[in-house]
Amino acid sequence: MRILAIESATESASCALTQDGKVVAEFTLQNKQTHSQTLLPMIDAMCAMTGTKPDDLDVVAVSRGPGSFTGLRIGAATGKGIALPFDTKMASVPTLYGMACAIREASDRVIVPVIDARRQHVYAAAYSAGKDGTLTEELGECVISSADLTGKLQALGRQVLLTGDGVKVVLPALLSAGLDVRVCPPSLSYARAAGVALAAQSMADRGELITSDAMAPVYLRLSQAERKRREEKNLTGKEAQKCC
Amino acid sequence: MKDIRILAIESSCDETAAAVVVNGREALSNIINSQIDVHTLYGGVVPEIASRAHIQNINPVIRAALEDAHVTLDDIDAVAVTYGPGLVGSLLVGVAEAKALAFATGKPLIGVHHIEGHIAANYIAHKDLEPPFAALVVSGGHTHLVMVQDYDRFEIIGRTRDDAAGEAFDKVARAVGLGYPGGPKIDKEAKSGDPHAIEFPVAHIEGAPYDFSFSGIKSAVLNYLNEAKMKGETVNRADLVASFQQAVVTALVDHSMQLVRERNLDKLVIAGGVSANSALRAAMQAACEAQGVAFYCPPLILCTDNAAMIGSAAYYEYRKGHFAGWDLNAVPNLKLGERA
């Protein structure tokens, strides 16, 4: 199975090709250029160097969020455009799950990917890796404050492996609560397409592929206008956070 | 010569659109998915909501454009997309999708300027129309008086210094309680009003005879409303909006006709969302007839944002071999006549 994977949810723009679980190629840029200008030239170069034609692909996988709203849409539109002509199936990969898949055999700690969500919050989830490498969700993806994440992880009562660009936001709180935390080294902790591809392989095995029409980002946050409108209508904060 | 079929995509504001256009002149399909109902809740276009809707809608819209045209991607010679001006988040969805589609199918990619597209809408509606001509482009985001020298050569003669004409319509409509979108609502209400009931000022800008200013007219309307309120007088809304519309239309027609006279032109074109305004169409038509100038305006479906117009403009880029690279980016403030 040939998978093209795209990751543009955070600062890194990344694409990868895998064949039956092997990472054949992976290109990543983390230089603050806009994903709009870097992503497709990287995919083009990667396909050219590996002799891959778009209609050879079995799956186009996209990191579907949460993350930067604009980054997610650039990745999603790129993936949808590549998948549309040949009705290629798509994997809509939860970004945090992809990040966990990238390091899933590295530790028997509970893997906690965190992405900076601004306003003192992170997007977070927690997974534990089984002996065969499959991941079990311990904490579902959410927008969460440092204090609340600390509480959730204390309740799990496990050693923690933290990864992602949200580490700086939550680490002080986790450490001061006395949690046993290890931080993934920077060379492993950015969001990258190889993790998305490996996640997509698992999703394909589970029959979780979708059409390119159905693929859309998952933001976990409403737009500011929608939040304001809901607040004006006196809805509770909890309901206001729930979305698509 | 072989027919050139272009698949065009437009997502610069709140319409997700795709179309297939042959040789720049015939739209085989023209699919427009409007988000107007969603944005009406907020009294205007919310960029983040628009961007989210674009990514949801874009693939089904493209598929529908191909199906309606009875073609497949194999029959397409190039993929075109609006890359500016517009809302950056909205533009990015269309640009990323178009680039990926062109890449996956091995077709050339063409980036199109949104306003050049609006002007080109007239090429679809009027097969005989060819440059040079004067064009007035008026919409919610733009007010430009343009000299179209050739299919790919544009000279901006005048522009708004503040609000776009359509923006002034929206703001006045909100102030008088007509709601969003202001253009069509004012157009309708004005039909039962007296356009000469109130004389609103038509702004002239010193040293720039072709430039427009609509914030003065808008403020005059708001002042008129406030004064009436303070005096406890009831305002005849139909008269008020008819008079406002009259002032805007007068400015647009006067400047356009001045250009036609000065350059001794025989053709005038209007385009953009506000060119759907019935008072503007009627006044411009009458002014052109009086001067023996041919007047062109697109049918209503081509006035609003659509992709057929992008496919038409793209055809002339195709003929010149102006193609874009995979690094094509959205340019929210792209200048008319600029090429990526």
PDB file of N, CA and C in Angstrom, chain B residues 30 53 59 66 72 84 143 226 256 264 300 333 338:
ATOM      1  N   ASN B  30     -21.262  26.404 -14.586  1.00  0.00           N
ATOM      2  CA  ASN B  30     -20.945  27.532 -13.700  1.00  0.00           C
ATOM      3  C   ASN B  30     -21.605  27.276 -12.350  1.00  0.00           C
ATOM      4  N   ALA B  53     -16.147  26.886   5.321  1.00  0.00           N
ATOM      5  CA  ALA B  53     -17.145  26.406   4.375  1.00  0.00           C
ATOM      6  C   ALA B  53     -16.495  26.051   3.033  1.00  0.00           C
ATOM      7  N   ASN B  59     -14.583  20.204  -3.113  1.00  0.00           N
ATOM      8  CA  ASN B  59     -14.541  19.034  -4.000  1.00  0.00           C
ATOM      9  C   ASN B  59     -15.896  18.744  -4.653  1.00  0.00           C
ATOM     10  N   LEU B  66     -17.651  19.719 -13.408  1.00  0.00           N
ATOM     11  CA  LEU B  66     -17.260  18.774 -14.469  1.00  0.00           C
ATOM     12  C   LEU B  66     -18.480  18.023 -14.994  1.00  0.00           C
ATOM     13  N   THR B  72     -14.703  15.212 -18.408  1.00  0.00           N
ATOM     14  CA  THR B  72     -13.903  14.674 -17.313  1.00  0.00           C
ATOM     15  C   THR B  72     -12.618  15.499 -17.254  1.00  0.00           C
ATOM     16  N   GLY B  84      -6.020  36.353  -5.979  1.00  0.00           N
ATOM     17  CA  GLY B  84      -6.119  37.628  -5.300  1.00  0.00           C
ATOM     18  C   GLY B  84      -6.853  38.619  -6.181  1.00  0.00           C
ATOM     19  N   THR B 143     -13.975  49.160  -6.066  1.00  0.00           N
ATOM     20  CA  THR B 143     -14.561  50.152  -6.966  1.00  0.00           C
ATOM     21  C   THR B 143     -13.416  50.668  -7.825  1.00  0.00           C
ATOM     22  N   ASN B 226     -29.751  60.510  12.253  1.00  0.00           N
ATOM     23  CA  ASN B 226     -29.588  61.013  13.628  1.00  0.00           C
ATOM     24  C   ASN B 226     -30.387  62.281  13.864  1.00  0.00           C
ATOM     25  N   SER B 256     -17.474  57.485 -15.160  1.00  0.00           N
ATOM     26  CA  SER B 256     -17.322  56.564 -16.291  1.00  0.00           C
ATOM     27  C   SER B 256     -17.493  57.309 -17.609  1.00  0.00           C
ATOM     28  N   ASN B 264     -12.378  59.269 -25.990  1.00  0.00           N
ATOM     29  CA  ASN B 264     -13.100  59.039 -27.230  1.00  0.00           C
ATOM     30  C   ASN B 264     -13.359  57.549 -27.476  1.00  0.00           C
ATOM     31  N   LEU B 300     -27.115  38.723 -14.493  1.00  0.00           N
ATOM     32  CA  LEU B 300     -26.939  38.752 -13.029  1.00  0.00           C
ATOM     33  C   LEU B 300     -26.061  37.618 -12.513  1.00  0.00           C
ATOM     34  N   ASN B 333      -3.894  41.403  -1.461  1.00  0.00           N
ATOM     35  CA  ASN B 333      -3.995  42.773  -1.994  1.00  0.00           C
ATOM     36  C   ASN B 333      -3.373  42.882  -3.381  1.00  0.00           C
ATOM     37  N   GLU B 338      -1.073  43.145 -12.306  1.00  0.00           N
ATOM     38  CA  GLU B 338       0.149  42.512 -11.795  1.00  0.00           C
ATOM     39  C   GLU B 338       0.145  41.037 -12.180  1.00  0.00           C
TER      40      GLU B 338
END
